[in-house]
Amino acid sequence: MRQTNGEIWKDTKGQDIQAHGGMIMEHQDIYYWYGENKAGANRLSSIGGQMVDFIGISCYHSSNLTDWYDDGLVLTPESLASLKEKVKIVERPKVIYNKKMQKFVLWFHYDHDDYSYAAAGVATSSSPTGPFELVKVFHPNRKDVRDMTLYQENEKAYLIHSSDFNKTMVIAELTDDYLDVTGLYTKILVDQEREAPAIFRTKDYYFMITSGTTGWKPNEALVSRSTHLNIPAKILGNPLTGKDYRKTFFGQSTYIFQKDNQFYLMLDHWKSTDLRHSGYSILPIVLSEDGKDVTIPWTAHPFETA
């Protein structure tokens, strides 16, 4: 199935894919796409912003990254029934596989509808298609957690999240079972007010793409570079090229994954007043000859050159 970047994608049954703010994970030659299901009606939050009450975390699978089969909800409101109050916000789901524990571990941003709680949730499953069972909701390293991602390198894993009311990005080391933090963490991009982190590593560098903090409104993406994960990063500028590059093609970064030695950036194209119809893009990341910089050109269709 040919998908079009910037638009809502369809699954193999012709239904809108509901996997917003998510990520794609490869496991045993199958790709799994996790994201927020926003198929409900928009409403105003207690602070006046647009939102959809928590429906669940969706999962889709594919062998070619364009034909997506719906696996249903892998985390539901019922999965979080042990929490004291009705769940309002579950965002930015990310899943990694722990080989030692033979478990799939899901982390997500958990919040109240005024975004005052800003915690992380952790759930596990023995299958990539769930169901996931809640382990806990907490504040890692006693810090607020907002937009977040996971990064896995060999058997080590890290939680990367906006913190200090979106002023700072934090890179926190996870325990061997990926269910908690070790207490070791680094602050980067201090006072830069960045969110929506997406990270990848080449032979020599770590690159992180982030968004400005303008809510649902698109803004200019920036890429930062460092030689080690836990040291200050240098901001290089906007890596995007093409029409509307200063608006990130009217999208926002959510994850970076690799296929056939090529890195790809995932974008969400938020429709603030109609979140269920927000679109998606998957765009190639191009490395410079010296490996010190990246560019991301606009392409109309995923996995096709500009």
mmCIF file of N, CA and C in Angstrom, residues 4-9 17 19-21 33 250-252 267-271 274-281:
data_model
loop_
_atom_site.group_PDB
_atom_site.id
_atom_site.type_symbol
_atom_site.label_atom_id
_atom_site.label_comp_id
_atom_site.label_asym_id
_atom_site.label_seq_id
_atom_site.Cartn_x
_atom_site.Cartn_y
_atom_site.Cartn_z
ATOM 1 N N THR A 4 1.120 8.263 1.887
ATOM 2 C CA THR A 4 1.514 9.622 1.533
ATOM 3 C C THR A 4 1.911 10.380 2.788
ATOM 4 N N ASN A 5 3.115 10.933 2.784
ATOM 5 C CA ASN A 5 3.581 11.703 3.925
ATOM 6 C C ASN A 5 2.750 12.959 4.122
ATOM 7 N N GLY A 6 2.539 13.295 5.382
ATOM 8 C CA GLY A 6 1.768 14.477 5.747
ATOM 9 C C GLY A 6 0.290 14.212 5.892
ATOM 10 N N GLU A 7 -0.173 13.040 5.462
ATOM 11 C CA GLU A 7 -1.594 12.703 5.532
ATOM 12 C C GLU A 7 -1.822 11.565 6.521
ATOM 13 N N ILE A 8 -3.084 11.334 6.869
ATOM 14 C CA ILE A 8 -3.410 10.183 7.694
ATOM 15 C C ILE A 8 -3.143 8.919 6.890
ATOM 16 N N TRP A 9 -2.501 7.927 7.503
ATOM 17 C CA TRP A 9 -2.215 6.670 6.822
ATOM 18 C C TRP A 9 -3.346 5.680 7.082
ATOM 19 N N ILE A 17 -5.043 4.809 10.567
ATOM 20 C CA ILE A 17 -4.096 4.333 11.570
ATOM 21 C C ILE A 17 -4.092 5.307 12.739
ATOM 22 N N ALA A 19 -1.976 5.861 15.652
ATOM 23 C CA ALA A 19 -0.712 5.562 16.342
ATOM 24 C C ALA A 19 0.106 6.844 16.462
ATOM 25 N N HIS A 20 -0.493 7.833 17.116
ATOM 26 C CA HIS A 20 0.096 9.162 17.191
ATOM 27 C C HIS A 20 1.141 9.240 18.312
ATOM 28 N N GLY A 21 2.154 10.099 18.108
ATOM 29 C CA GLY A 21 3.177 10.309 19.126
ATOM 30 C C GLY A 21 3.998 9.074 19.437
ATOM 31 N N TRP A 33 4.425 -0.797 15.126
ATOM 32 C CA TRP A 33 4.184 0.630 15.272
ATOM 33 C C TRP A 33 3.230 0.831 16.447
ATOM 34 N N PHE A 250 5.232 21.240 8.857
ATOM 35 C CA PHE A 250 3.998 21.231 9.646
ATOM 36 C C PHE A 250 3.854 19.926 10.429
ATOM 37 N N GLY A 251 4.988 19.412 10.886
ATOM 38 C CA GLY A 251 5.008 18.203 11.701
ATOM 39 C C GLY A 251 5.849 18.394 12.950
ATOM 40 N N GLN A 252 5.961 17.316 13.720
ATOM 41 C CA GLN A 252 6.778 17.320 14.935
ATOM 42 C C GLN A 252 7.446 15.961 15.082
ATOM 43 N N LEU A 267 7.481 11.760 11.871
ATOM 44 C CA LEU A 267 6.822 13.002 12.246
ATOM 45 C C LEU A 267 5.336 12.760 12.451
ATOM 46 N N ASP A 268 4.767 13.489 13.406
ATOM 47 C CA ASP A 268 3.315 13.609 13.514
ATOM 48 C C ASP A 268 2.915 14.967 12.979
ATOM 49 N N HIS A 269 1.832 15.007 12.212
ATOM 50 C CA HIS A 269 1.292 16.262 11.696
ATOM 51 C C HIS A 269 -0.017 16.533 12.442
ATOM 52 N N TRP A 270 0.115 17.238 13.569
ATOM 53 C CA TRP A 270 -1.018 17.406 14.464
ATOM 54 C C TRP A 270 -2.088 18.323 13.871
ATOM 55 N N LYS A 271 -3.334 17.879 13.921
ATOM 56 C CA LYS A 271 -4.489 18.730 13.628
ATOM 57 C C LYS A 271 -5.143 19.015 14.970
ATOM 58 N N ASP A 274 -8.793 18.474 15.518
ATOM 59 C CA ASP A 274 -9.297 17.203 14.984
ATOM 60 C C ASP A 274 -8.175 16.174 15.086
ATOM 61 N N LEU A 275 -7.779 15.872 16.318
ATOM 62 C CA LEU A 275 -6.561 15.098 16.547
ATOM 63 C C LEU A 275 -6.610 13.705 15.938
ATOM 64 N N ARG A 276 -7.771 13.119 15.832
ATOM 65 C CA ARG A 276 -7.892 11.763 15.282
ATOM 66 C C ARG A 276 -7.446 11.696 13.816
ATOM 67 N N HIS A 277 -7.493 12.819 13.100
ATOM 68 C CA HIS A 277 -7.104 12.842 11.700
ATOM 69 C C HIS A 277 -5.722 13.451 11.470
ATOM 70 N N SER A 278 -4.921 13.513 12.520
ATOM 71 C CA SER A 278 -3.538 13.970 12.366
ATOM 72 C C SER A 278 -2.757 12.977 11.510
ATOM 73 N N GLY A 279 -1.908 13.510 10.632
ATOM 74 C CA GLY A 279 -1.180 12.663 9.686
ATOM 75 C C GLY A 279 0.197 12.256 10.176
ATOM 76 N N TYR A 280 0.906 11.527 9.320
ATOM 77 C CA TYR A 280 2.228 10.997 9.650
ATOM 78 C C TYR A 280 3.180 11.203 8.472
ATOM 79 N N SER A 281 4.465 11.212 8.790
ATOM 80 C CA SER A 281 5.506 11.163 7.761
ATOM 81 C C SER A 281 6.666 10.308 8.244
#
